[in-house]
């Protein structure tokens, strides 16, 4: 716990809520739950506002095609907000190894880069979780902790010295001492605050589906860098894999035009048959890719986190992990705010911005650089790719550094996450 007296208001008096979180996705719901579970706010003093809030989980036979790769730090954030324990075991799967190779190499060749949890002294390298189940359990955890869930779209916003006032599409008006925008890459909150964005489109689509393979995945995540974009196989508990195939728009359109058998043939070839022959077990879905970052994270009485603040390429599966670290850092900053009523002041929120904006920009730049390097077809880049993968695999300190960063165990990690026993 933070040590704060939950009966002491977090923000200016007279507001309907201490904190309103706009957005009921994983990041928004986790943020609301953290505020309550860590005693930063009292039950009933935190609201989640979203135009759609997922209903409680219904029994389903199959995984949703949207999945997330969760780091160790994300696991700890989800434990801290009460969502991890209630996540159905059938909707989360620990993976133990990862293999990365270039289009010109072989999945088991000398130029492939392998990470193994045994080499790191870790029980696993992270988890693959179903997105829909994770979102529902985070919302349920926030509700159980005392959050008020309000299903209505944000219409307008006014920010004053002591509070932010929201007008909803159904005519209701709500006031809070601190507004948290966690409403995704097209954030209405960010727009109403007048915060701009920078970045660029990748002119790629990510194609996603679940597939069966003739070879077992061996609890391993596989990723091949193709010149048209990276292809990843993420292991699922029933022996299937979830694919994320990022391809330029022309190639993505061609792949979408194929029937299931033709697509499976293309996928098998593109993967170098690392997992043998592939067969689609779900329909194919897709979404456009871009890198985007907000020019500011904080304004008086308002702050952004998750995709509302930053969007990165999915090639390393770090988007949600960065957003959950945003939640943890903001929770730590608010817990330390003195006096409690100053938590919505710009000086306090800038502490969060200073800690997270640089980390997120560095991650976005690194992923952008990897995407550019591995999608280039010139001979110099091809040689550099192979040399980089071989060097990273052979230099233990480099490989350990990369793995621990991916696990969220190094860098600016809040103390309460480091101290958790899991």
Short mmCIF file of C-alpha atoms in Angstrom, two decimals:
data_model
loop_
_atom_site.label_atom_id
_atom_site.label_comp_id
_atom_site.label_asym_id
_atom_site.label_seq_id
_atom_site.Cartn_x
_atom_site.Cartn_y
_atom_site.Cartn_z
CA UNK A 1 0.00 0.00 0.00
CA UNK A 2 1.07 3.59 -0.54
CA UNK A 3 0.58 4.74 3.04
CA UNK A 4 -1.87 7.48 1.98
CA UNK A 5 -5.04 7.85 4.03
CA UNK A 6 -7.76 6.89 1.50
CA UNK A 7 -10.27 9.07 3.34
CA UNK A 8 -8.23 12.14 2.45
CA UNK A 9 -9.35 13.49 -0.95
CA UNK A 10 -6.76 13.12 -3.69
CA UNK A 11 -7.78 16.28 -5.51
CA UNK A 12 -9.76 19.49 -5.13
CA UNK A 13 -12.95 19.29 -3.06
CA UNK A 14 -16.44 19.62 -4.46
CA UNK A 15 -15.80 17.29 -7.40
CA UNK A 16 -17.96 14.28 -8.22
CA UNK A 17 -14.80 12.12 -8.26
CA UNK A 18 -11.17 12.45 -7.29
CA UNK A 19 -10.13 10.84 -10.59
CA UNK A 20 -11.94 10.11 -13.83
CA UNK A 21 -10.27 7.74 -16.28
CA UNK A 22 -11.48 8.05 -19.86
CA UNK A 23 -11.12 4.67 -21.55
CA UNK A 24 -12.08 1.17 -20.39
CA UNK A 25 -9.38 -0.77 -22.19
CA UNK A 26 -6.71 -2.73 -20.34
CA UNK A 27 -4.64 0.38 -19.54
CA UNK A 28 -7.54 2.54 -18.39
CA UNK A 29 -9.11 -0.17 -16.23
CA UNK A 30 -5.75 -1.16 -14.75
CA UNK A 31 -5.03 2.47 -13.86
CA UNK A 32 -8.34 2.85 -12.07
CA UNK A 33 -7.82 -0.41 -10.18
CA UNK A 34 -4.27 0.57 -9.15
CA UNK A 35 -5.50 3.86 -7.65
CA UNK A 36 -7.93 1.93 -5.49
CA UNK A 37 -5.95 -1.21 -4.67
CA UNK A 38 -2.93 0.81 -3.55
CA UNK A 39 -5.03 3.08 -1.34
CA UNK A 40 -4.39 6.22 -3.36
CA UNK A 41 -8.13 6.82 -3.72
CA UNK A 42 -11.10 5.65 -1.67
CA UNK A 43 -13.80 3.37 -3.16
CA UNK A 44 -16.38 5.36 -5.07
CA UNK A 45 -13.95 8.22 -5.77
CA UNK A 46 -12.66 6.86 -9.10
CA UNK A 47 -14.76 6.61 -12.27
CA UNK A 48 -14.13 4.99 -15.63
CA UNK A 49 -15.91 6.68 -18.55
CA UNK A 50 -16.05 4.96 -21.95
CA UNK A 51 -18.45 4.78 -24.87
CA UNK A 52 -18.36 0.97 -24.50
CA UNK A 53 -17.55 -1.14 -21.46
CA UNK A 54 -17.12 -4.86 -22.07
CA UNK A 55 -19.71 -6.97 -20.23
CA UNK A 56 -18.59 -9.72 -17.84
CA UNK A 57 -16.91 -12.64 -19.55
CA UNK A 58 -19.13 -15.16 -21.31
CA UNK A 59 -18.04 -18.73 -21.97
CA UNK A 60 -16.34 -19.00 -25.37
CA UNK A 61 -14.83 -21.98 -27.14
CA UNK A 62 -11.98 -20.12 -28.82
CA UNK A 63 -9.52 -17.34 -28.19
CA UNK A 64 -10.20 -13.93 -29.65
CA UNK A 65 -7.67 -13.13 -32.39
CA UNK A 66 -6.33 -10.12 -30.48
CA UNK A 67 -3.60 -11.28 -28.11
CA UNK A 68 -0.94 -9.51 -26.05
CA UNK A 69 2.59 -10.51 -25.09
CA UNK A 70 2.97 -9.53 -21.42
CA UNK A 71 6.30 -8.81 -19.74
CA UNK A 72 7.23 -9.66 -16.16
CA UNK A 73 6.62 -6.01 -15.21
CA UNK A 74 3.16 -6.15 -16.77
CA UNK A 75 2.39 -9.34 -14.87
CA UNK A 76 3.25 -7.50 -11.65
CA UNK A 77 1.13 -4.48 -12.55
CA UNK A 78 -1.82 -6.78 -13.22
CA UNK A 79 -1.24 -8.58 -9.93
CA UNK A 80 -1.13 -5.24 -8.11
CA UNK A 81 -4.45 -4.14 -9.61
CA UNK A 82 -6.17 -7.45 -8.84
CA UNK A 83 -6.72 -8.63 -12.41
CA UNK A 84 -4.10 -11.37 -12.71
CA UNK A 85 -5.57 -13.79 -10.16
CA UNK A 86 -8.97 -13.75 -11.88
CA UNK A 87 -7.63 -14.15 -15.43
CA UNK A 88 -8.88 -17.56 -16.67
CA UNK A 89 -5.90 -19.97 -16.83
CA UNK A 90 -7.11 -21.11 -20.24
CA UNK A 91 -6.67 -17.57 -21.57
CA UNK A 92 -3.03 -17.00 -20.59
CA UNK A 93 0.08 -19.00 -21.53
CA UNK A 94 3.69 -18.73 -20.34
CA UNK A 95 6.34 -19.01 -23.04
CA UNK A 96 9.91 -20.02 -22.31
CA UNK A 97 11.97 -19.21 -25.39
CA UNK A 98 12.10 -16.84 -28.33
CA UNK A 99 13.92 -17.25 -31.64
CA UNK A 100 14.54 -14.36 -34.03
CA UNK A 101 16.06 -14.67 -37.50
CA UNK A 102 16.40 -12.75 -40.73
CA UNK A 103 14.88 -13.61 -44.10
CA UNK A 104 18.34 -14.61 -45.37
CA UNK A 105 18.97 -16.93 -42.42
CA UNK A 106 17.51 -20.11 -40.94
CA UNK A 107 15.37 -20.39 -37.78
CA UNK A 108 17.86 -22.83 -36.22
CA UNK A 109 20.91 -21.43 -38.01
CA UNK A 110 24.00 -19.74 -36.58
CA UNK A 111 22.69 -16.27 -37.37
CA UNK A 112 19.47 -16.78 -35.37
CA UNK A 113 19.11 -15.09 -31.98
CA UNK A 114 17.65 -17.21 -29.18
CA UNK A 115 16.46 -16.16 -25.73
CA UNK A 116 15.85 -18.87 -23.13
CA UNK A 117 14.37 -18.26 -19.69
CA UNK A 118 16.72 -20.88 -18.19
CA UNK A 119 19.74 -18.79 -19.19
CA UNK A 120 18.23 -15.78 -17.39
CA UNK A 121 17.20 -17.64 -14.25
CA UNK A 122 13.57 -16.74 -14.91
CA UNK A 123 10.56 -19.09 -14.86
CA UNK A 124 9.50 -17.86 -18.30
CA UNK A 125 10.00 -14.99 -20.75
CA UNK A 126 6.48 -13.66 -20.30
CA UNK A 127 2.93 -14.58 -21.18
CA UNK A 128 0.62 -14.59 -24.15
CA UNK A 129 -2.82 -13.44 -23.02
CA UNK A 130 -6.13 -13.14 -24.82
CA UNK A 131 -6.92 -9.45 -25.20
CA UNK A 132 -10.65 -9.66 -24.61
CA UNK A 133 -10.32 -11.74 -21.44
CA UNK A 134 -7.64 -9.39 -20.12
CA UNK A 135 -9.75 -6.31 -20.81
CA UNK A 136 -12.81 -7.81 -19.10
CA UNK A 137 -10.86 -8.91 -16.02
CA UNK A 138 -9.22 -5.50 -15.64
CA UNK A 139 -12.64 -3.83 -15.79
CA UNK A 140 -14.05 -6.38 -13.32
CA UNK A 141 -11.09 -5.80 -10.99
CA UNK A 142 -11.60 -2.05 -11.07
CA UNK A 143 -15.32 -2.48 -10.35
CA UNK A 144 -14.60 -4.84 -7.44
CA UNK A 145 -12.09 -2.40 -5.97
CA UNK A 146 -14.70 0.38 -5.95
CA UNK A 147 -14.50 2.11 -9.33
CA UNK A 148 -17.71 3.54 -10.81
CA UNK A 149 -18.14 2.46 -14.45
CA UNK A 150 -20.02 4.91 -16.69
CA UNK A 151 -20.87 3.92 -20.26
CA UNK A 152 -21.12 7.16 -22.26
CA UNK A 153 -18.99 8.96 -24.83
CA UNK A 154 -16.98 12.05 -23.89
CA UNK A 155 -18.56 15.10 -25.58
CA UNK A 156 -16.63 18.12 -24.27
CA UNK A 157 -14.13 19.09 -21.60
CA UNK A 158 -13.39 22.19 -19.53
CA UNK A 159 -10.33 22.44 -17.32
CA UNK A 160 -10.13 24.99 -14.52
CA UNK A 161 -7.71 25.71 -11.71
CA UNK A 162 -9.24 23.22 -9.29
CA UNK A 163 -11.03 20.67 -11.44
CA UNK A 164 -11.80 19.25 -14.86
CA UNK A 165 -15.43 19.11 -15.98
CA UNK A 166 -16.61 16.55 -18.52
CA UNK A 167 -19.84 16.68 -20.48
CA UNK A 168 -20.96 13.30 -21.76
CA UNK A 169 -22.94 12.48 -24.88
CA UNK A 170 -25.98 11.53 -22.76
CA UNK A 171 -26.06 15.02 -21.22
CA UNK A 172 -24.49 14.19 -17.86
CA UNK A 173 -21.81 16.48 -16.46
CA UNK A 174 -19.06 15.18 -14.17
CA UNK A 175 -16.24 16.98 -12.34
CA UNK A 176 -12.94 15.60 -11.03
CA UNK A 177 -9.68 16.79 -9.59
CA UNK A 178 -7.64 14.71 -12.04
CA UNK A 179 -8.56 13.50 -15.53
CA UNK A 180 -6.62 10.57 -17.00
CA UNK A 181 -6.87 10.04 -20.74
CA UNK A 182 -6.43 6.34 -21.60
CA UNK A 183 -8.74 6.26 -24.59
CA UNK A 184 -6.43 4.91 -27.28
CA UNK A 185 -4.52 6.23 -30.26
CA UNK A 186 -7.48 8.28 -31.51
CA UNK A 187 -7.91 9.80 -28.02
CA UNK A 188 -10.83 12.21 -27.69
CA UNK A 189 -9.34 13.38 -24.40
CA UNK A 190 -6.07 14.33 -26.08
CA UNK A 191 -7.98 16.14 -28.82
CA UNK A 192 -10.09 18.16 -26.36
CA UNK A 193 -6.99 19.08 -24.37
CA UNK A 194 -5.44 20.47 -27.54
CA UNK A 195 -2.38 18.21 -27.34
CA UNK A 196 -0.84 17.45 -30.72
CA UNK A 197 0.90 14.33 -31.99
CA UNK A 198 3.90 13.54 -34.15
CA UNK A 199 4.97 10.36 -35.94
CA UNK A 200 4.35 8.64 -39.24
CA UNK A 201 2.43 5.80 -40.83
CA UNK A 202 4.38 2.65 -41.67
CA UNK A 203 2.23 1.99 -44.75
CA UNK A 204 1.85 -1.52 -43.39
CA UNK A 205 -1.03 -3.60 -42.10
CA UNK A 206 -0.67 -6.21 -39.35
CA UNK A 207 -2.53 -9.39 -40.30
CA UNK A 208 -3.59 -11.54 -37.31
CA UNK A 209 -5.09 -15.01 -36.97
CA UNK A 210 -4.61 -18.29 -35.11
CA UNK A 211 -3.03 -21.20 -36.96
CA UNK A 212 -2.32 -24.87 -36.46
CA UNK A 213 1.14 -26.08 -37.43
CA UNK A 214 2.51 -29.52 -38.26
CA UNK A 215 5.44 -29.01 -35.85
CA UNK A 216 5.00 -28.13 -32.14
CA UNK A 217 5.75 -24.57 -31.09
CA UNK A 218 7.78 -25.84 -28.08
CA UNK A 219 6.60 -22.99 -25.84
CA UNK A 220 8.59 -20.69 -28.11
CA UNK A 221 7.79 -17.38 -29.77
CA UNK A 222 9.20 -17.29 -33.31
CA UNK A 223 9.87 -14.13 -35.31
CA UNK A 224 11.27 -13.79 -38.82
CA UNK A 225 12.19 -10.43 -40.32
CA UNK A 226 11.04 -10.30 -43.94
CA UNK A 227 11.70 -7.43 -46.32
CA UNK A 228 7.96 -6.81 -46.51
CA UNK A 229 7.70 -6.72 -42.69
CA UNK A 230 8.17 -8.99 -39.63
CA UNK A 231 6.24 -12.23 -39.10
CA UNK A 232 5.69 -13.53 -35.55
CA UNK A 233 4.26 -16.80 -34.20
CA UNK A 234 3.09 -16.55 -30.58
CA UNK A 235 2.44 -19.87 -28.78
CA UNK A 236 -1.03 -20.70 -27.45
CA UNK A 237 -1.88 -23.30 -24.77
CA UNK A 238 -3.69 -25.67 -27.15
CA UNK A 239 -0.65 -26.09 -29.41
CA UNK A 240 -1.70 -23.50 -31.97
CA UNK A 241 0.10 -20.22 -32.60
CA UNK A 242 -1.22 -16.70 -33.00
CA UNK A 243 0.38 -14.95 -35.96
CA UNK A 244 1.11 -11.26 -36.37
CA UNK A 245 2.26 -10.67 -39.95
CA UNK A 246 3.20 -7.06 -40.69
CA UNK A 247 3.30 -6.44 -44.43
CA UNK A 248 3.41 -3.42 -46.70
CA UNK A 249 0.02 -2.34 -47.97
CA UNK A 250 0.40 -3.92 -51.41
CA UNK A 251 1.51 -7.26 -49.96
CA UNK A 252 -1.15 -7.15 -47.24
CA UNK A 253 -3.89 -6.57 -49.83
CA UNK A 254 -2.58 -9.48 -51.91
CA UNK A 255 -2.52 -11.79 -48.88
CA UNK A 256 -6.05 -10.80 -47.91
CA UNK A 257 -7.29 -11.69 -51.41
CA UNK A 258 -6.16 -15.32 -51.04
CA UNK A 259 -8.40 -18.13 -49.90
CA UNK A 260 -7.54 -19.97 -46.67
CA UNK A 261 -5.50 -22.70 -48.34
CA UNK A 262 -3.54 -20.23 -50.49
CA UNK A 263 -2.85 -18.01 -47.48
CA UNK A 264 -1.64 -21.03 -45.49
CA UNK A 265 0.79 -21.90 -48.30
CA UNK A 266 2.15 -18.33 -48.32
CA UNK A 267 2.46 -18.33 -44.53
CA UNK A 268 4.32 -21.64 -44.50
CA UNK A 269 6.81 -20.35 -47.07
CA UNK A 270 7.22 -16.96 -45.37
CA UNK A 271 8.05 -18.65 -42.05
CA UNK A 272 10.65 -20.89 -43.66
CA UNK A 273 8.49 -23.75 -42.37
CA UNK A 274 9.99 -23.18 -38.92
CA UNK A 275 6.82 -24.78 -37.54
CA UNK A 276 6.13 -26.91 -40.59
CA UNK A 277 2.95 -26.55 -42.59
CA UNK A 278 0.44 -23.95 -41.38
CA UNK A 279 -3.34 -23.97 -41.53
CA UNK A 280 -5.73 -21.17 -40.56
CA UNK A 281 -8.04 -21.98 -37.65
CA UNK A 282 -9.71 -18.54 -37.46
CA UNK A 283 -10.64 -15.85 -39.98
CA UNK A 284 -7.91 -13.37 -40.87
CA UNK A 285 -8.12 -9.85 -39.38
CA UNK A 286 -5.92 -6.80 -39.76
CA UNK A 287 -5.18 -3.25 -38.66
CA UNK A 288 -2.96 -0.40 -39.96
CA UNK A 289 0.39 0.37 -38.32
CA UNK A 290 1.99 3.65 -37.32
CA UNK A 291 4.26 5.27 -34.77
CA UNK A 292 2.64 8.17 -32.92
CA UNK A 293 3.52 10.12 -29.81
CA UNK A 294 1.86 12.98 -28.00
CA UNK A 295 3.86 16.20 -27.85
CA UNK A 296 2.90 16.51 -24.17
CA UNK A 297 1.67 14.04 -21.59
CA UNK A 298 0.52 16.47 -18.90
CA UNK A 299 -1.65 19.53 -18.55
CA UNK A 300 -3.05 21.02 -15.33
CA UNK A 301 -5.61 18.53 -13.96
CA UNK A 302 -5.10 16.13 -16.90
CA UNK A 303 -2.61 13.50 -18.03
CA UNK A 304 -2.29 10.94 -20.85
CA UNK A 305 -1.10 7.34 -20.77
CA UNK A 306 -1.07 4.22 -22.92
CA UNK A 307 -1.89 4.54 -26.62
CA UNK A 308 -3.32 8.02 -26.02
CA UNK A 309 0.29 9.06 -25.31
CA UNK A 310 2.30 6.72 -27.55
CA UNK A 311 1.81 4.09 -30.28
CA UNK A 312 4.69 1.87 -31.39
CA UNK A 313 5.29 -0.83 -34.00
CA UNK A 314 4.09 -4.24 -32.74
CA UNK A 315 7.22 -6.13 -33.84
CA UNK A 316 8.41 -6.64 -30.22
CA UNK A 317 4.95 -6.72 -28.62
CA UNK A 318 5.80 -3.79 -26.33
CA UNK A 319 2.78 -1.49 -26.81
CA UNK A 320 0.67 -2.70 -23.89
CA UNK A 321 3.73 -3.26 -21.70
CA UNK A 322 4.71 0.40 -22.10
CA UNK A 323 1.15 1.46 -21.23
CA UNK A 324 1.05 -0.65 -18.06
CA UNK A 325 4.38 0.83 -16.95
CA UNK A 326 2.78 4.26 -17.49
CA UNK A 327 0.09 3.18 -15.00
CA UNK A 328 2.63 2.00 -12.43
CA UNK A 329 4.73 5.17 -12.62
CA UNK A 330 1.70 7.46 -12.44
CA UNK A 331 0.41 5.53 -9.42
CA UNK A 332 3.79 5.92 -7.72
CA UNK A 333 3.94 9.65 -8.47
CA UNK A 334 0.40 10.25 -7.18
CA UNK A 335 1.08 8.21 -4.03
CA UNK A 336 4.06 10.46 -3.30
CA UNK A 337 2.23 13.74 -4.00
CA UNK A 338 2.24 16.12 -1.04
CA UNK A 339 -0.17 17.52 -0.18
CA UNK A 340 -2.68 15.01 -1.48
CA UNK A 341 -4.87 17.78 -2.87
CA UNK A 342 -2.01 18.82 -5.20
CA UNK A 343 -1.97 15.56 -7.15
CA UNK A 344 -3.72 17.15 -10.14
CA UNK A 345 -1.31 20.08 -10.31
CA UNK A 346 0.94 20.38 -13.32
CA UNK A 347 4.16 20.14 -11.31
CA UNK A 348 3.15 16.73 -9.95
CA UNK A 349 2.00 15.41 -13.33
CA UNK A 350 5.22 16.62 -14.95
CA UNK A 351 7.13 14.20 -12.71
CA UNK A 352 5.27 11.36 -14.38
CA UNK A 353 5.84 12.90 -17.82
CA UNK A 354 9.59 13.26 -17.25
CA UNK A 355 9.90 9.64 -16.20
CA UNK A 356 7.79 8.08 -18.95
CA UNK A 357 8.05 10.26 -22.04
CA UNK A 358 11.79 9.70 -22.51
CA UNK A 359 11.45 5.94 -21.94
CA UNK A 360 8.57 5.68 -24.39
CA UNK A 361 10.28 7.80 -27.06
CA UNK A 362 13.42 5.67 -26.76
CA UNK A 363 11.35 2.49 -27.19
CA UNK A 364 9.52 3.93 -30.21
CA UNK A 365 12.82 5.02 -31.80
CA UNK A 366 14.43 1.62 -31.22
CA UNK A 367 11.48 -0.27 -32.70
CA UNK A 368 11.34 2.15 -35.63
CA UNK A 369 15.06 1.60 -36.25
CA UNK A 370 14.67 -2.20 -36.13
CA UNK A 371 11.77 -2.04 -38.58
CA UNK A 372 13.74 0.10 -41.03
CA UNK A 373 16.90 -2.00 -40.78
CA UNK A 374 15.20 -5.36 -41.18
CA UNK A 375 12.90 -4.27 -44.00
CA UNK A 376 15.73 -2.88 -46.12
CA UNK A 377 16.79 -4.98 -49.13
CA UNK A 378 20.26 -3.50 -49.81
CA UNK A 379 23.32 -5.72 -49.31
CA UNK A 380 24.87 -3.50 -46.61
CA UNK A 381 21.75 -3.72 -44.44
CA UNK A 382 21.50 -7.47 -44.98
CA UNK A 383 25.08 -7.93 -43.78
CA UNK A 384 24.51 -5.67 -40.80
CA UNK A 385 21.36 -7.59 -39.81
CA UNK A 386 23.14 -10.91 -39.81
CA UNK A 387 26.13 -9.55 -37.92
CA UNK A 388 23.90 -7.88 -35.31
CA UNK A 389 21.90 -11.06 -34.64
CA UNK A 390 25.05 -13.21 -34.40
CA UNK A 391 26.75 -10.75 -32.08
CA UNK A 392 23.72 -10.38 -29.82
CA UNK A 393 23.38 -14.16 -29.55
CA UNK A 394 27.05 -14.71 -28.67
CA UNK A 395 27.58 -11.78 -26.30
CA UNK A 396 25.90 -12.90 -23.09
CA UNK A 397 25.85 -9.45 -21.42
CA UNK A 398 24.18 -7.91 -24.50
CA UNK A 399 21.61 -10.69 -24.73
CA UNK A 400 20.90 -10.50 -21.00
CA UNK A 401 20.46 -6.72 -21.22
CA UNK A 402 18.02 -7.02 -24.13
CA UNK A 403 16.03 -9.76 -22.39
CA UNK A 404 15.80 -7.94 -19.06
CA UNK A 405 14.66 -4.76 -20.81
CA UNK A 406 11.98 -6.74 -22.64
CA UNK A 407 10.90 -8.31 -19.34
CA UNK A 408 10.59 -4.83 -17.81
CA UNK A 409 13.11 -5.71 -15.09
CA UNK A 410 15.56 -2.88 -15.83
CA UNK A 411 15.21 0.84 -16.44
CA UNK A 412 12.88 3.12 -14.49
CA UNK A 413 10.69 0.52 -12.80
CA UNK A 414 8.59 1.70 -9.80
CA UNK A 415 9.80 0.43 -6.44
CA UNK A 416 6.56 -1.37 -5.60
CA UNK A 417 6.98 -3.55 -8.74
CA UNK A 418 10.60 -4.38 -7.96
CA UNK A 419 9.65 -5.40 -4.43
CA UNK A 420 6.74 -7.67 -5.39
CA UNK A 421 7.16 -11.37 -4.63
CA UNK A 422 5.48 -13.45 -7.34
#
